[in-house]
């Protein structure tokens, strides 16, 4: 499935709907337990909520 455009996140498989998405998809990997947001990132996150 992965070679046909499907993605996996843990136990979930999904296929992005490219025609309904306005932005390019990016894969981001990070160690979530070690991540500390910079001031600008925290400010943008607060504005988006």
CSV table of C-alpha atoms in Angstrom, one decimal:
chain,number,residue,atom,x,y,z
A,1,UNK,CA,0.0,0.0,0.0
A,2,UNK,CA,2.8,2.4,0.8
A,3,UNK,CA,4.0,2.3,-2.8
A,4,UNK,CA,0.5,3.3,-3.9
A,5,UNK,CA,0.4,6.6,-2.0
A,6,UNK,CA,-0.9,5.4,1.4
A,7,UNK,CA,0.8,6.5,4.6
A,8,UNK,CA,1.1,4.8,8.0
A,9,UNK,CA,1.1,6.4,11.4
A,10,UNK,CA,1.3,3.8,14.2
A,11,UNK,CA,-1.5,1.4,13.6
A,12,UNK,CA,-3.4,3.7,11.2
A,13,UNK,CA,-3.2,3.6,7.4
A,14,UNK,CA,-4.5,6.6,5.4
A,15,UNK,CA,-4.3,8.0,1.9
A,16,UNK,CA,-4.1,11.8,1.7
A,17,UNK,CA,-6.7,13.5,-0.6
A,18,UNK,CA,-4.4,15.5,-2.8
A,19,UNK,CA,-7.2,17.2,-4.8
A,20,UNK,CA,-8.8,18.6,-1.6
A,21,UNK,CA,-5.5,19.6,0.0
A,22,UNK,CA,-4.2,23.1,-0.8
A,23,UNK,CA,-0.7,22.5,0.5
A,24,UNK,CA,2.1,20.1,-0.2
A,25,UNK,CA,2.4,17.3,2.4
A,26,UNK,CA,5.6,17.1,4.4
A,27,UNK,CA,6.7,14.2,6.5
A,28,UNK,CA,8.1,15.4,9.9
A,29,UNK,CA,9.9,13.1,12.3
A,30,UNK,CA,11.0,14.2,15.7
A,31,UNK,CA,11.5,12.9,19.2
A,32,UNK,CA,8.3,14.3,20.7
A,33,UNK,CA,9.5,13.8,24.3
A,34,UNK,CA,12.6,15.9,23.7
A,35,UNK,CA,11.0,18.7,21.6
A,36,UNK,CA,10.9,22.2,23.0
A,37,UNK,CA,9.1,24.8,20.9
A,38,UNK,CA,10.9,28.0,20.2
A,39,UNK,CA,9.1,31.3,21.1
A,40,UNK,CA,7.9,31.9,17.5
A,41,UNK,CA,6.6,28.3,17.2
A,42,UNK,CA,4.7,28.6,20.5
A,43,UNK,CA,3.2,31.9,19.4
A,44,UNK,CA,2.1,30.5,16.1
A,45,UNK,CA,0.6,27.5,17.8
A,46,UNK,CA,-1.4,29.6,20.2
A,47,UNK,CA,-2.7,31.7,17.3
A,48,UNK,CA,-3.9,28.6,15.5
A,49,UNK,CA,-5.9,27.3,18.5
